[in-house]
Tab-separated table of C-alpha atoms and ligand atoms in Angstrom:
chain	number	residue	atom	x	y	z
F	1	UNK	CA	-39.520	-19.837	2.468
F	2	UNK	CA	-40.371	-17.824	-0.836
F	3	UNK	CA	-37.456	-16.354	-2.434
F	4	UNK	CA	-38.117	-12.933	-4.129
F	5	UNK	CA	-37.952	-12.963	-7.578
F	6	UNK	CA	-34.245	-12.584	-9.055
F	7	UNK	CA	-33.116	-11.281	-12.469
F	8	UNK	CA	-30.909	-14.146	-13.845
F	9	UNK	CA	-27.382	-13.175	-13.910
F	10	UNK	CA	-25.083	-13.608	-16.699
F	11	UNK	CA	-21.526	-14.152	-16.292
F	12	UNK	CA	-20.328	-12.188	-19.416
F	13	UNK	CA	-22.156	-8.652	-18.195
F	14	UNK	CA	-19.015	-6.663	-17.743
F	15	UNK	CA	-20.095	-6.265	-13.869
F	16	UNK	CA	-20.943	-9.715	-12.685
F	17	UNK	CA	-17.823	-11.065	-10.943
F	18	UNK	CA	-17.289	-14.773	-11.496
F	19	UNK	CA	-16.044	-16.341	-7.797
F	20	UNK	CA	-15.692	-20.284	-8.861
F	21	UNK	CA	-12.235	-19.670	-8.267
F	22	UNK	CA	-12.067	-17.991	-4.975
F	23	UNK	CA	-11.861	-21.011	-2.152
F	24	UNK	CA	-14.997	-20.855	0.070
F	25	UNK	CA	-12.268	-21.039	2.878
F	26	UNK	CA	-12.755	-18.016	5.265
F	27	UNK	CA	-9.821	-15.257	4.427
F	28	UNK	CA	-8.996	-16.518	0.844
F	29	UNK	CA	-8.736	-14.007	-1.242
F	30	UNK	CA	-8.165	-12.967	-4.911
F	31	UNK	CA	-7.744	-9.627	-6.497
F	32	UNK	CA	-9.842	-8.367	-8.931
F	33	UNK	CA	-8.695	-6.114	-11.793
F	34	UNK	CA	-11.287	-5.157	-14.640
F	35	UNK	CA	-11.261	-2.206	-17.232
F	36	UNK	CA	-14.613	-2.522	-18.381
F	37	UNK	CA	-17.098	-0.077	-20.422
F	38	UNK	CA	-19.512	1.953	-18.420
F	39	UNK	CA	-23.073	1.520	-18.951
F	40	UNK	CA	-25.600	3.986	-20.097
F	41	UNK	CA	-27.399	6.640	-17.268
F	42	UNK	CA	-24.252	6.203	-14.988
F	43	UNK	CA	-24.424	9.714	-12.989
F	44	UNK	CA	-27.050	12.198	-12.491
F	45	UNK	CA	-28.587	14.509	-15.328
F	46	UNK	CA	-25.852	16.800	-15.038
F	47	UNK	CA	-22.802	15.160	-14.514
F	48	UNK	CA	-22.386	11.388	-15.532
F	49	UNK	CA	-19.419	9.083	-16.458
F	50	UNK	CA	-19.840	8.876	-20.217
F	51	UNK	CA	-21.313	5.402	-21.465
F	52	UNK	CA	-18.808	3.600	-22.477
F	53	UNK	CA	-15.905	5.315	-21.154
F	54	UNK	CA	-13.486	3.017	-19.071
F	55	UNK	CA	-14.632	2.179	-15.587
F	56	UNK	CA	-11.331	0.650	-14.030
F	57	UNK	CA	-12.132	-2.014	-11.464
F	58	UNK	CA	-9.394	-2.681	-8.832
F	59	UNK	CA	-11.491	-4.438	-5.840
F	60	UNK	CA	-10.624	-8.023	-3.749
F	61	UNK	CA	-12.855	-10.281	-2.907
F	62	UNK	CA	-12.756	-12.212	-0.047
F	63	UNK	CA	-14.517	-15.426	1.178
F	64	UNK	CA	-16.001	-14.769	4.688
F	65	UNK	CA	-18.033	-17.231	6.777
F	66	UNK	CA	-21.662	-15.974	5.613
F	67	UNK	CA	-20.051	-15.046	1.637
F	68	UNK	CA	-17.868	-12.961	0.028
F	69	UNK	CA	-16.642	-9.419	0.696
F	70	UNK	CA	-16.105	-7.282	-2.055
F	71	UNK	CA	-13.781	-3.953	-1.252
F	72	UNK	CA	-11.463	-1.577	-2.961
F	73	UNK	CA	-11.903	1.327	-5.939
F	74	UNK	CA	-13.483	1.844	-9.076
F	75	UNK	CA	-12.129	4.496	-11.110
F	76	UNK	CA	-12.998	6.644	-14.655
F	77	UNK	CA	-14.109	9.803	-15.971
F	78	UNK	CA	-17.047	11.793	-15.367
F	79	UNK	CA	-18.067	14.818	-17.936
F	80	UNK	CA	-20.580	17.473	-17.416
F	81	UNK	CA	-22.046	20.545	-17.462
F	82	UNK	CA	-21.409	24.177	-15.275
F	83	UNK	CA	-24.368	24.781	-13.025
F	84	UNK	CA	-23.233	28.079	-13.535
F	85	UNK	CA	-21.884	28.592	-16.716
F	86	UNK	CA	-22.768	25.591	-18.906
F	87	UNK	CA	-19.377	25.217	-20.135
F	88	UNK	CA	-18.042	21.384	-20.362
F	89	UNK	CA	-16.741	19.952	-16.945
F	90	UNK	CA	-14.714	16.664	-17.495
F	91	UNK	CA	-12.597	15.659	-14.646
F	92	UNK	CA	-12.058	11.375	-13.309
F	93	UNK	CA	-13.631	9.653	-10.064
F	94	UNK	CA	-11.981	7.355	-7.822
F	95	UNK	CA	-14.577	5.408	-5.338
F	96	UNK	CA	-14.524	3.108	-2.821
F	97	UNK	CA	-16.286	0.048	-2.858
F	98	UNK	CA	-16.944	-2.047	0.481
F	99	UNK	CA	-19.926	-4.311	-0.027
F	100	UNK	CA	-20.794	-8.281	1.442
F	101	UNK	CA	-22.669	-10.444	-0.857
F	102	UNK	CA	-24.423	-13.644	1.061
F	103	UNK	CA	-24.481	-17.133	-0.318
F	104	UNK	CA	-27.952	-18.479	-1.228
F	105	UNK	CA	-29.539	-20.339	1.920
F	106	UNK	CA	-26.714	-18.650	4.421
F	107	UNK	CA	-28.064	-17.426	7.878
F	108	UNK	CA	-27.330	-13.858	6.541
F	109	UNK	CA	-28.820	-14.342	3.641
F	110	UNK	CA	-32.143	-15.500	6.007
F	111	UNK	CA	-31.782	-12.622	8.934
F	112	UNK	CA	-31.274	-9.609	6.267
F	113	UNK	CA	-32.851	-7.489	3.749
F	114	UNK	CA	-31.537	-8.039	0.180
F	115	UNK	CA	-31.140	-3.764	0.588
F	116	UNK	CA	-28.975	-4.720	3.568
F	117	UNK	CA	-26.966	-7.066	2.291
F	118	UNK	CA	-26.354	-8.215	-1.414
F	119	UNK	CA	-27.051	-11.398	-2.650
F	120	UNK	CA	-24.985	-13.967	-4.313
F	121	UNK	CA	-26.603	-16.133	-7.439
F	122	UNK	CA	-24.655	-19.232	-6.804
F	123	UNK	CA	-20.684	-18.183	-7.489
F	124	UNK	CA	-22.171	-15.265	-9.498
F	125	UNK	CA	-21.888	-11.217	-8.069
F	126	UNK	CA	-23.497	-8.512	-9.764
F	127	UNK	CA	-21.223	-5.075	-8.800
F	128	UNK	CA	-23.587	-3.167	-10.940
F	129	UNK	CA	-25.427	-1.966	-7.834
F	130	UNK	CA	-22.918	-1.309	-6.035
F	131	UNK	CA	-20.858	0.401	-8.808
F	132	UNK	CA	-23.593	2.587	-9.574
F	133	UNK	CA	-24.579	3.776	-5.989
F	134	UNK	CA	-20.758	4.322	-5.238
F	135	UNK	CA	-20.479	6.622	-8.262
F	136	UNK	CA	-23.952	8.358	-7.992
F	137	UNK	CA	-23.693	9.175	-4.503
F	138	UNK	CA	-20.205	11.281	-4.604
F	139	UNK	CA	-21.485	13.199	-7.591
F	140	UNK	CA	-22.689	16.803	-6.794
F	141	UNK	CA	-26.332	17.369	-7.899
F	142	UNK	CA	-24.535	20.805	-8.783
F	143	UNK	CA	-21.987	20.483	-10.169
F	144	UNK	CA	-19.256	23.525	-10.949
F	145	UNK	CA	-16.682	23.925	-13.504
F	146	UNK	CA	-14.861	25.678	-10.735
F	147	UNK	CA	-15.337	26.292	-7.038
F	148	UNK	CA	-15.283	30.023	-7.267
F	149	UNK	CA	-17.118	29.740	-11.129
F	150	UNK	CA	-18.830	33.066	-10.845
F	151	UNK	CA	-21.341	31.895	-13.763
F	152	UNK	CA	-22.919	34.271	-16.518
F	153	UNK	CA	-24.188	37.303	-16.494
F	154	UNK	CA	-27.556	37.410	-15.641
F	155	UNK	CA	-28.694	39.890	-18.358
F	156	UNK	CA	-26.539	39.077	-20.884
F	157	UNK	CA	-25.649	35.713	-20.495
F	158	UNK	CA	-22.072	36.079	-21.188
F	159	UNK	CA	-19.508	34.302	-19.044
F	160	UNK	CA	-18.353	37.036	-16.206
F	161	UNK	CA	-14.674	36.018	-16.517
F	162	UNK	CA	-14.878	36.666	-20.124
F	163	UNK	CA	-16.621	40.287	-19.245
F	164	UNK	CA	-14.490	43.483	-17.491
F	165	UNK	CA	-14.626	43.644	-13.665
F	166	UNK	CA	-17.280	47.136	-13.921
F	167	UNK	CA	-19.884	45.750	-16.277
F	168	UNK	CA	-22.795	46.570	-15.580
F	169	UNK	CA	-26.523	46.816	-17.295
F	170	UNK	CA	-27.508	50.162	-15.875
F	171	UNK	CA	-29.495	51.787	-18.501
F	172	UNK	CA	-28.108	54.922	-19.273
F	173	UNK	CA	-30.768	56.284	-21.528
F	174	UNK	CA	-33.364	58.266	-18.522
F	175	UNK	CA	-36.487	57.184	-21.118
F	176	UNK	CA	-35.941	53.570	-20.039
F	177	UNK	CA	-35.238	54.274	-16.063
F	178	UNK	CA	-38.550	56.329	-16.165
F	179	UNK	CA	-40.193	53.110	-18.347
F	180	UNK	CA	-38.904	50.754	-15.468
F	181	UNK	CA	-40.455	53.351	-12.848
F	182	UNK	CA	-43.926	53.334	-14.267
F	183	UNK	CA	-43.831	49.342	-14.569
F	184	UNK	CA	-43.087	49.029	-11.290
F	185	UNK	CA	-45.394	51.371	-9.943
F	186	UNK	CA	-48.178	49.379	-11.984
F	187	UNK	CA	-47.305	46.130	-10.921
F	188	UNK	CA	-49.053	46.145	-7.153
F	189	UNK	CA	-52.357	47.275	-8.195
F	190	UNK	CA	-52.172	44.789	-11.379
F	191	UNK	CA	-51.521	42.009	-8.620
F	192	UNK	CA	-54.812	42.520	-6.882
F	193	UNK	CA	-58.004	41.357	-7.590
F	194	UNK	CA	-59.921	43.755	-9.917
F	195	UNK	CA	-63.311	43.789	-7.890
F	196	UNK	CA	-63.062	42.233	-4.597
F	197	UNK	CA	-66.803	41.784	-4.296
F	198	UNK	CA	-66.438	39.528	-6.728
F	199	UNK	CA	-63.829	36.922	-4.805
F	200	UNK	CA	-66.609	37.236	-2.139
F	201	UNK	CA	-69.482	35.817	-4.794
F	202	UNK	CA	-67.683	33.085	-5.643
C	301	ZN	ZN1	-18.600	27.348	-14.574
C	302	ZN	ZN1	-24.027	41.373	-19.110
């Protein structure tokens, strides 16, 4: 049967877990505790964990009949930017992981889709898959500074916790109210089509 085409794993990429020493023995098990520097385009465009930044690994692996079981957290920092206001969000993530990799030539390995189930490359694991879709898929594609952030001011784009509770934009000069009138009124007719005959030609 034709394998699909791997990338060739190497051991020393901060997320590819080693498992020569974990027994193939159904229920061994061996912790596995990692600080190691995030990689670059972790997170979404407006929240991400900074590259480089410490992504703390605290998972166990397990040896199960088909491969090895991979579970527990990975933790760091994520900073961003206000949806709202812009201003700097930086705040930490704690994930859980929970993920089976198959040996090579295993019935699971045979019976599933590599999307299914991960793969291993002989005693080699590559988390960064897993890491990443953990991480990316608790992030908000909005994310807030605060819940109740009431963002900027829409006219003046100052931040409305930084402005008093009755400001307000209302034009107090009447020549710009009746300015704003006569725009308005304008707008409809500048909306249509200037000869409808024409539209008809066409
Ligand atoms: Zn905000
Ligand atoms: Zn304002």
């Amino acid at each position: 049967m034709p394998k699909s085409p791997q990338k060739h794993l190497d051991p020393r990429q901060p997320l590819v877990v080693d498992t020569t020493k974990l027994p193939r023995r159904p229920g061994a098990t061996r912790a596995l505790k990692r600080v190691v520097p995030a990689s670059a385009d972790l997170g979404l465009e407006l929240i991400s964990v900074p590259q480089g930044s410490d992504l703390e690994l605290d998972l166990s692996l397990t040896s199960v009949s088909e491969g090895v079981y991979v579970s527990g957290n990975v933790r760091g920092s994520l900073s961003g930017e206000c949806g709202r206001c812009l201003n700097e969000i930086s705040e930490s993530f704690d994930v859980a992981i929970a993920e089976l990799y198959a040996y090579a030539d295993s019935t699971t390995e045979e019976t599933t889709d590599e999307d299914e189930v991960g793969r291993m490359q002989g005693d080699l694991i590559d988390l960064e898959p897993a890491v990443r879709d953990a991480i990316v898929l608790t992030l908000p594609t909005n994310p807030v500074c605060r819940p109740d952030c009431p963002g900027l001011c829409p006219e003046c784009g100052v931040h409305l916790d930084d402005l008093p509770a009755d400001h307000s934009h209302e034009e107090v000069d009447p020549r710009w109210a009746a300015l704003r009138n006569l725009s308005k009124a304008e707008l409809p007719k500048a909306a249509l089509p200037q000869d409808p005959q024409n539209r008809i030609k066409e």
